[in-house]
Every structure is written in C-alpha cells, then in structure tokens.
Amino acid sequence: MLKNNLKITHFALIMSCLNFLFFHFPFFSFVFDNVDYKSFGGIILIISLIVLMLVLNAFVFYLLFSLSRRVGKFLLILFFIINAIAVYFVNTYGVIIDETMIGNVLNTKYEEASSFFSIRLVAEIILFGVIPSVYIFKAKITKVPLKKFLITVSLTLLFILTLVFANASNWLWIDKNSKTLGGLAMPWSYTVNISLFYKHQFSKNQKEILLPNATIKDNQKSVVVLVIGESARSQNFSLYGYKKNTNPLLSKMPDVYHFEANSCATYTTAGVKCILEHANTDDLYEILPNYLYRNNVEVIWRTSNWGEPPVHIKNYQKREEILPKCEGDECNYDEALLKGLNEQILASKKNKILIVLHTSTSHGPTYSKKYPPQFENFKPVCNSVELGKCSQTELINAYDNTIVYTDYILSKVIEDLKQLKEYKSAMIFVSDHGESLGEKNLYMHGIPISIAPKEQYEIPFIVWMSEGSKQLKPNTTVSQNHVFHSVLNFLNIQSTIYNEEMNIFK
C-alpha cells in the first residue's frame, strides 16, 4: 500500500478507522454503560455515534491533508502518539481528559510525571503511536483537485448535519454526558480542552484582586500551622470511623477535633486555591498568606508539592531548600518540612505567625514510596504504578500507610507547638481533595466535581488548639473556605472581609 499513491479520501478514512479501533474503546464503553443498547433508540444512538466518530475524524484529517500534506503528517503523528499516552491513562486510572485534567497535566512537575512510568506505557506508545506514525510518515498521498475537494467537503458536511438532526431525540442525553464524551474522544479531548484551558487562563485576572486592609487587634503571641494535605480522603481516617487504625497518635491526643468537609474541586490547583481564599470564586482574589503578609503577619510557606496560586511572601521554601539543613532518613519524606520550624518561629520578631505546610504524602500512584519503611503498618502493599494490576487490598494498604504517616506528621506538629509556651497555637489540617482507589474502576482524582464519586471530594478537616487558647463552635460540617476566616479569628485580625459564619472558633 505504501508503494502506491493513496487518494487523500482513502488515506483519511484509513487513519480514521485506525484512530477509532486503537483509541475509542473507553468512549464506547461509557456509551454502552449509560444507554439501553437493547432498545431501538439505544441501537440507533450507538450506530450514529460510531458513524459520526468515523466520518468526523476522517473529515478533519481530510481537511488537514488537503491544506498541507506535511503539516497533516506532522499533526497526525503527534495525535497518534499523544492518543496512545492519553488512552493508557484513561484505561489505567479511569481519568477523563477534560479541561481540569489538562490543568493537572500542565501543572505536573517532572518528579510527579516520572512516577507514572511503566513498561506497559512504553509498549502502548510504540504499538499504537510509533508504529502507525511510521506508516503515516512513509505514506504517499496524491493531491486533490479543488473542484473535487469542494464537492467532498460539501457532501460530508451535509451528511454530518443530516445525521446530527436525525438524532435530535438523543441531544438531551448527549448534552447531559457531553463533558465525559468530550473527554474520551481522541484526539479532540486534549486538543479542544488545551485550547479551553489557555483561553480561561488568559481571561482570568492577571493581577490578584486585593482585599480590604486588616488590623491586628492585640499583641498576644499566636501561631497557626495550616497543613494542606494531598489526596487525603476522610473515609480512610480512623478519626472518621474507619475500621483500620490509621490514626494511632491523633486518636490519643486531647484537644484534637474533626469536621465533616467536602472539597471545592477534585484537583490540586483548585482545591488549594479554595483552602486559601475567602470565598469559592473563579476570580483571583488575594489569598490568605499574601493577605496576612501584606498586613504585617509573619508568614512561612514550606512545600513538597505544587499547584498553589501565586504566593507573594518572603519566606517561601521548597523542600529542596530545606534539605541541606536536614539530616536523617526522614528527610526523604514530608517530615523534612518540620525541620527547624520551631526555631524559625522563635526567631520571628512578630507576634502573629502563619505557617503553611503543603505536603504530598498521599499522592499516587506511588503510594508505597510516600512514607518511611517503619510506617508500613498494613501489608501487602501495591508497588506498581499500574494501579489496576494491584489487588484492592494491596492498593488500599499502601494508601492507608500514607494516612498513618500523615497522622505521625500532624502529631509531631502538635508536639512541636506544645513547646512554644508563650504562644497560643493551633494546627489545622485540610486536604485539597480526596482519592479514588479502584471504586467504580476509578483511580486517583480529577473527575469533574459535578460527577465525581464521594471518594474524590469527602476530605478530612482536623483541628488542634493549645490549652486555654480557643474553643470550637458546635459545627459538624465545614468547607475549605472556613480556613481563611478561622485563621483570622484565631490570630485576632480584624477585617471587613471577615465572615463570622465561616469561622470554626467561638
């Protein structure tokens, strides 16, 4: 076939068929799971979607190669390779390549991305990406006369419109499931959503909206340590009734309380933004650390993670900046964020201090590498990045061990704060979002919040206060936005933006 010249029409159809066979099993698995495929209407919908998928992709490929065969080949090769990667993650982790997932991908650092590497990933890239790309590169394609091009385009558009209007009765179902269908259609899931992501990024406020000035109302030395968890779901904390003892230390500590809470989103950037802002909005308002720093509060940010909104403070420290002063095996894990923290607090010349510790303890898929060996309380554990290959028991054991390690870190923060006798102190732990561990065949996080399972948005919200500092309101349920107003209350900072209803303290 390579030796003969191929008509663009034939080549576009061949490429569309290969694209359909290689990359659309997840798409049609979703369709079969959500329509009555035994009914006449269901059969018509499925046949129409198959035909529409083949014709639409062939039509776009035809346009690309008619305009420029070189550009067409380059884009098609790129599509096949990226499709192979995307479908691997869809099949392995149950993700949907929507705009929020694109945001996750574009905010992923090399360290996190490399943890997903597997032999199967490489094999699928070669089989479904590289090998078809060789064929595409070597294919000899003939030009199309302008008249024939215009006739083909016109007839194809007419056919597509006829098919779309013939399925008018199914528009409601398609609209209802449009985000999922769009997130599984290759290559349009990522091409369209990358465009949407950058469009929305560009339209956001280029400069954060400043909040009204605040006033510090007393000279009492006070410190709040805000620990932002990563991918921690409340149902695996024994404090929330989990049958396995994942909180052996916190459960024995006095003055430790927990609230029911849901995250604003199922991915880090939006979850962290929600924790740090005064209200859940799409605008870029001044976040808590920036606001307090601007109003003469000592703010220290230590992180082993990423994805936060822009932080404008003096003491912003990444984990690698702390490591030179850290000794011991624990420095390879999130415990490194605690090294020298009390000394830094005591060295401050200000009476009001906010510490933010942005951890990465429960981030998958390499759960078993997120904690020191002595915290492997539950065995056997999953050591593979291909989570679907592990048993449910192995996967949950590895994840539960990250919660045990989180329990240790939080207890250590509390013990350190107890040493600061001159300070009224509080520790608030809240996760950015939850995590799926194979339930409904989903893994990790990132499903749109409107359709996400509870595992991805039910999060822990844990509070400790030093003796005689504050008491809690009898709230049972809170939100991530409660953090902003509760910190202002604890540090006794007055502001017109303050909302008493969003404060957890009496």
XYZ file of C-alpha atoms in Angstrom:
506
model
C 0.000 0.000 0.000
C 2.934 2.309 0.674
C 4.277 1.919 -2.848
C 1.105 3.198 -4.486
C -0.171 6.731 -4.311
C -3.140 6.991 -1.955
C -6.008 9.332 -2.528
C -6.467 11.723 0.387
C -10.036 10.460 0.840
C -8.875 6.856 1.224
C -5.981 7.808 3.497
C -8.220 9.914 5.751
C -10.689 7.021 6.084
C -7.877 4.545 6.902
C -6.499 6.887 9.559
C -9.970 7.467 10.994
C -10.590 3.706 11.222
C -7.229 3.129 12.954
C -7.903 6.027 15.329
C -11.327 4.528 16.068
C -10.038 0.982 16.681
C -6.993 1.990 18.747
C -8.317 4.786 20.904
C -12.097 4.692 21.355
C -12.749 1.663 23.499
C -13.169 3.862 26.643
C -15.554 6.167 24.767
C -17.882 3.372 23.685
C -17.538 1.522 26.987
C -19.039 4.628 28.599
C -21.798 4.760 25.968
C -22.722 1.081 26.440
C -22.743 1.531 30.227
C -25.096 4.509 30.049
C -27.637 3.682 27.332
C -30.087 0.831 26.891
C -28.253 -0.801 23.999
C -31.003 -3.423 23.625
C -33.646 -0.825 22.823
C -34.250 0.506 19.315
C -33.350 4.057 20.383
C -30.154 2.843 22.047
C -29.109 0.898 18.938
C -29.726 3.945 16.722
C -27.698 6.175 19.086
C -24.723 3.785 19.201
C -24.678 3.272 15.413
C -24.962 7.026 14.883
C -22.075 7.743 17.279
C -19.868 5.146 15.537
C -20.617 6.578 12.093
C -20.275 10.159 13.305
C -16.932 9.403 15.007
C -15.539 7.787 11.839
C -16.838 10.461 9.461
C -15.929 13.486 11.605
C -12.356 12.314 12.202
C -11.923 11.369 8.533
C -13.306 14.799 7.564
C -10.838 16.686 9.796
C -7.924 14.539 8.622
C -9.027 15.139 5.013
C -9.030 18.906 5.572
C -5.580 18.841 7.184
C -4.002 16.857 4.329
C -5.768 18.885 1.657
C -4.328 22.099 3.098
C -0.810 20.718 3.638
C 0.404 17.137 3.483
C 3.495 17.921 5.561
C 1.544 19.667 8.294
C -1.089 16.927 8.102
C 1.507 14.189 8.603
C 3.146 16.050 11.485
C -0.163 16.601 13.294
C -1.408 13.068 12.678
C 1.828 11.553 14.022
C 1.533 13.821 17.056
C -2.113 12.797 17.516
C -1.359 9.069 17.450
C 1.490 9.317 19.962
C -0.461 11.560 22.368
C -3.584 9.422 21.888
C -1.608 6.351 22.966
C -0.447 8.122 26.132
C -3.892 9.571 26.878
C -5.760 6.273 26.438
C -3.209 4.495 28.632
C -4.073 6.877 31.478
C -7.803 6.630 30.755
C -7.669 2.816 30.867
C -5.230 2.564 33.777
C -6.541 5.260 36.109
C -10.089 5.876 34.869
C -9.402 9.572 34.206
C -11.290 11.799 31.779
C -9.232 14.180 29.627
C -11.304 17.278 30.309
C -10.205 20.858 30.947
C -9.457 20.266 34.635
C -7.346 17.213 33.798
C -5.444 19.270 31.218
C -4.761 21.778 34.015
C -3.407 18.937 36.164
C -1.144 17.730 33.348
C 0.210 21.193 32.573
C 0.924 21.785 36.278
C 2.644 18.420 36.766
C 6.362 18.542 37.524
C 8.925 16.005 36.258
C 9.181 14.266 39.645
C 5.454 13.517 39.663
C 5.249 12.656 35.959
C 8.157 10.194 36.186
C 6.335 8.230 38.875
C 3.804 7.118 36.236
C 6.452 5.440 34.052
C 5.868 1.765 33.268
C 6.890 -0.811 30.655
C 3.264 -1.105 29.579
C 3.118 2.635 28.892
C 6.200 2.420 26.652
C 4.816 -0.674 24.884
C 1.487 1.034 24.141
C 3.230 4.169 22.854
C 5.294 2.032 20.475
C 2.396 -0.211 19.387
C -0.331 2.399 18.987
C 1.750 5.536 18.476
C 5.151 4.913 16.920
C 4.309 2.069 14.507
C 1.298 3.876 12.940
C 3.471 7.010 12.783
C 5.995 5.171 10.576
C 3.189 4.272 8.179
C 1.891 7.863 8.195
C 5.382 9.220 7.529
C 6.028 6.894 4.582
C 2.561 7.105 3.003
C 2.427 8.679 -0.463
C -0.644 10.820 -0.847
C -1.902 12.409 -4.050
C -3.272 15.919 -4.305
C -6.971 16.579 -4.780
C -8.307 18.926 -7.484
C -10.063 21.952 -6.000
C -13.413 21.031 -7.551
C -13.350 17.536 -6.072
C -12.226 18.957 -2.714
C -15.193 21.345 -2.583
C -17.667 18.618 -3.590
C -16.297 16.209 -0.950
C -16.394 18.836 1.788
C -19.936 19.920 0.909
C -21.346 16.379 0.763
C -19.600 15.393 4.020
C -20.939 18.436 5.859
C -24.430 17.711 4.540
C -24.173 14.089 5.712
C -22.936 15.117 9.185
C -25.723 17.673 9.611
C -28.336 15.145 8.464
C -27.039 12.565 10.951
C -26.966 15.103 13.782
C -30.547 16.256 13.177
C -31.732 12.670 12.725
C -30.585 12.127 16.333
C -32.458 15.139 17.728
C -34.194 12.865 20.252
C -30.788 11.953 21.694
C -29.471 15.523 22.032
C -30.537 15.714 25.676
C -28.581 12.553 26.560
C -25.533 13.754 24.614
C -25.692 17.195 26.269
C -26.016 15.619 29.730
C -22.904 13.482 29.129
C -21.022 15.961 26.923
C -18.113 16.507 29.334
C -17.407 12.809 29.657
C -17.913 12.064 25.960
C -15.728 15.024 25.021
C -13.063 13.892 27.491
C -12.879 10.426 25.901
C -12.961 11.339 22.190
C -9.438 11.217 20.733
C -7.692 13.441 19.778
C -10.301 16.125 20.469
C -10.397 15.544 24.234
C -6.997 17.168 24.738
C -6.816 19.440 21.665
C -10.095 21.210 22.453
C -9.550 21.227 26.220
C -5.999 22.593 25.942
C -7.457 25.494 23.957
C -10.199 25.997 26.564
C -7.686 25.816 29.405
C -5.468 28.554 27.962
C -8.480 30.620 26.965
C -9.754 30.571 30.547
C -6.266 31.147 31.952
C -5.888 34.209 29.752
C -9.296 35.546 30.746
C -8.535 35.311 34.454
C -7.420 38.410 36.315
C -3.788 38.988 35.503
C -3.355 40.688 38.851
C -4.922 39.410 42.044
C -7.750 41.461 43.499
C -6.607 42.940 46.812
C -8.813 42.514 49.861
C -9.603 45.360 52.326
C -6.777 46.207 54.732
C -6.777 44.317 58.035
C -5.888 45.313 61.611
C -4.096 43.245 64.247
C -6.150 43.716 67.425
C -3.750 42.583 70.182
C -0.125 41.726 70.974
C -0.781 38.162 72.131
C 1.767 35.813 70.567
C -0.221 33.462 68.348
C 0.714 30.926 65.701
C -1.387 28.836 63.332
C 0.092 25.930 61.393
C -2.036 25.162 58.338
C -1.176 21.749 56.907
C -2.549 21.287 53.387
C -2.851 17.581 52.700
C -2.657 15.941 49.303
C -5.223 13.398 48.086
C -6.336 12.511 51.627
C -9.897 11.207 51.849
C -11.694 11.225 55.169
C -13.126 7.711 54.916
C -9.650 6.212 55.456
C -9.042 8.131 58.710
C -9.953 6.160 61.832
C -10.917 9.515 63.386
C -13.834 9.383 60.949
C -14.795 5.817 61.855
C -12.514 3.832 59.542
C -12.165 0.272 60.835
C -8.350 0.171 60.461
C -6.356 2.220 62.971
C -4.793 4.790 60.676
C -4.684 7.481 63.392
C -2.905 5.757 66.299
C -1.407 9.028 67.598
C -4.032 11.690 66.944
C -6.764 9.486 68.388
C -4.984 9.558 71.771
C -4.272 13.290 71.816
C -6.517 15.668 73.782
C -7.979 18.738 72.071
C -7.980 17.135 68.612
C -11.256 17.613 66.738
C -12.503 16.777 63.276
C -15.253 18.050 60.993
C -17.077 16.609 58.016
C -15.929 18.520 54.924
C -16.077 18.465 51.136
C -13.511 19.902 48.761
C -14.420 22.542 46.163
C -12.783 20.506 43.401
C -11.055 17.195 42.728
C -7.670 18.508 41.629
C -4.855 20.284 43.435
C -4.791 23.755 41.885
C -8.478 24.446 42.503
C -8.507 22.674 45.891
C -5.557 24.640 47.283
C -6.968 27.898 45.909
C -10.244 27.186 47.714
C -8.445 26.493 51.009
C -6.596 29.798 50.804
C -9.311 32.150 49.557
C -12.082 33.869 51.495
C -14.839 32.518 49.226
C -15.124 29.992 46.432
C -14.924 32.124 43.279
C -13.474 31.929 39.794
C -11.697 35.248 40.365
C -8.136 35.602 41.594
C -8.656 37.265 44.951
C -5.777 37.827 47.370
C -5.133 34.513 49.117
C -4.603 34.060 52.859
C -0.764 34.013 53.034
C -0.439 37.055 50.750
C -3.154 38.926 52.645
C -1.658 38.307 56.080
C 1.885 39.039 54.912
C 0.748 42.355 53.456
C -0.888 43.167 56.808
C 2.236 42.638 58.923
C 1.827 38.972 59.901
C 4.842 36.632 59.746
C 4.078 34.057 57.059
C 6.203 30.989 56.337
C 5.369 28.605 53.481
C 7.112 25.219 53.218
C 6.216 22.846 50.414
C 6.989 19.460 48.909
C 4.144 19.957 46.444
C 2.986 22.436 43.791
C -0.191 23.834 42.263
C -0.874 26.708 44.659
C -1.926 30.168 43.418
C 0.894 32.774 43.251
C 2.363 33.189 46.762
C 3.878 36.636 47.444
C 5.770 36.303 50.726
C 9.405 36.476 51.816
C 9.740 33.047 53.468
C 8.655 30.673 50.710
C 10.695 27.473 50.987
C 10.618 24.441 48.750
C 11.588 21.080 50.213
C 14.905 21.051 48.345
C 15.852 24.338 50.033
C 15.301 22.768 53.457
C 17.194 19.529 52.722
C 20.760 20.920 53.113
C 19.980 21.565 56.802
C 18.172 18.245 57.258
C 19.842 15.018 58.390
C 18.399 11.523 58.618
C 16.273 9.189 56.502
C 13.142 11.171 57.357
C 14.485 13.983 55.156
C 13.463 11.922 52.112
C 9.820 12.366 53.073
C 7.414 15.124 54.106
C 8.778 15.174 57.648
C 11.582 17.306 56.221
C 9.128 20.238 56.202
C 9.207 20.286 60.021
C 12.980 20.622 60.390
C 13.974 23.789 62.242
C 10.416 25.104 62.169
C 10.195 25.956 65.869
C 13.499 27.797 65.688
C 12.157 29.807 62.759
C 9.032 30.696 64.742
C 11.038 31.769 67.795
C 13.342 33.877 65.614
C 10.418 35.918 64.326
C 10.076 39.473 65.603
C 6.323 39.448 65.012
C 3.597 38.294 67.395
C 1.282 36.835 64.769
C 2.535 33.924 62.681
C 1.004 31.726 59.983
C 2.851 28.595 58.868
C 1.653 26.756 55.743
C 2.963 23.222 55.165
C 1.936 21.957 51.728
C 2.541 18.192 51.782
C 2.364 15.485 49.110
C 2.058 12.428 51.393
C -0.905 10.621 49.808
C -0.329 11.486 46.142
C -0.485 8.486 43.840
C 0.274 6.366 42.064
C 3.406 5.511 44.067
C 1.739 5.476 47.500
C 4.244 2.972 48.904
C 7.105 5.425 48.298
C 5.496 8.282 50.216
C 6.314 7.061 53.735
C 9.354 5.621 55.581
C 9.501 1.798 55.872
C 8.637 1.835 59.599
C 5.192 3.229 58.758
C 4.216 0.248 56.620
C 1.676 -0.974 59.147
C -0.582 -2.643 56.600
C 0.695 -5.347 54.243
C 0.913 -6.469 51.465
C 1.145 -3.188 49.543
C 0.856 -2.165 45.912
C 4.255 -1.195 44.460
C 3.135 -0.773 40.844
C 2.239 2.483 39.077
C -0.357 0.462 37.138
C -2.880 0.510 39.957
C -5.341 -1.749 38.170
C -2.798 -4.589 38.358
C -2.789 -4.490 42.166
C -5.444 -6.133 44.272
C -7.848 -3.832 46.076
C -6.295 -4.921 49.374
C -2.737 -4.100 48.283
C -3.745 -0.711 46.919
C -5.727 0.337 49.995
C -2.971 -0.935 52.326
C -0.387 1.258 50.586
C -2.721 4.253 50.718
C -3.621 3.617 54.374
C 0.076 3.657 55.255
C 0.285 7.199 53.857
C -2.519 8.153 56.261
C -0.599 6.579 59.154
C 2.397 8.704 58.172
C 0.170 11.790 57.905
C -1.062 11.006 61.423
C 2.549 10.991 62.618
C 3.413 14.278 60.903
C 0.362 16.020 62.373
C 1.088 14.677 65.853
C 4.671 15.912 65.527
C 3.420 19.391 64.530
C 1.236 19.400 67.643
C 4.068 18.264 69.910
C 6.313 20.984 68.480
C 3.641 23.625 69.057
C 3.225 22.492 72.657
C 6.847 23.502 73.252
C 6.008 27.129 72.403
C 4.701 28.020 75.865
C 4.471 31.764 75.142
C 2.227 31.240 72.123
C -1.423 30.480 71.688
C -1.225 27.895 68.941
C -3.448 25.941 66.596
C -2.978 23.316 63.908
C -5.470 22.966 61.039
C -5.193 20.063 58.617
C -7.333 20.033 55.477
C -6.845 18.118 52.242
C -7.018 19.609 48.754
C -9.273 16.776 47.524
C -9.886 13.064 48.008
C -8.790 9.976 46.082
C -10.339 7.023 44.249
C -8.776 3.642 44.968
C -10.456 1.394 42.425
C -14.046 2.062 43.448
C -16.239 2.062 40.296
C -12.998 1.251 38.452
C -11.670 4.794 39.095
C -8.211 5.682 40.371
C -6.632 8.789 41.865
C -8.591 12.022 41.256
C -9.553 14.699 38.726
C -13.088 13.629 37.773
C -15.250 16.769 37.285
C -16.783 17.655 40.668
C -20.305 17.521 39.211
C -19.987 13.778 38.530
C -17.139 12.828 40.871
C -17.647 9.984 43.378
C -17.595 10.896 47.073
C -14.136 9.350 47.481
C -12.710 12.260 45.480
C -14.300 15.116 47.453
C -15.015 13.951 51.039
C -11.941 15.219 52.892
C -10.559 15.428 56.445
C -10.662 18.726 58.325
C -8.784 18.243 61.609
C -8.106 20.915 64.250
C -5.995 21.115 67.406
C -5.715 24.114 69.754
C -3.354 24.723 72.650
C -4.884 24.630 76.126
C -6.711 27.840 77.044
C -6.479 29.362 73.556
C -9.849 28.841 71.887
C -12.967 26.706 71.876
C -14.785 25.374 68.836
C -18.295 26.117 67.715
C -20.586 23.063 67.642
C -20.273 22.798 63.848
C -20.396 19.338 62.321
C -19.825 20.282 58.673
C -17.431 22.875 57.270
C -15.928 23.854 53.917
C -12.411 24.571 52.723
C -13.270 28.298 52.801
C -13.669 28.087 56.604
C -9.863 28.072 56.833
C -9.446 31.721 55.788
C -11.899 33.171 58.333
C -10.899 30.792 61.144
C -7.242 31.798 60.855
C -8.204 35.485 61.000
C -10.269 34.798 64.124
C -7.552 32.801 65.899
C -4.891 35.427 65.227
C -7.382 38.169 66.241
C -7.147 40.039 62.951
C -9.993 42.388 62.101
C -11.141 42.846 58.515
C -14.335 43.809 56.710
C -13.902 40.700 54.554
C -14.176 38.514 57.676
C -17.270 36.273 57.807
C -18.200 35.061 61.296
C -20.386 32.305 59.844
C -17.292 30.818 58.191
C -15.280 30.755 61.440
C -14.977 27.486 63.410
C -13.891 29.091 66.702
C -16.127 30.601 69.410
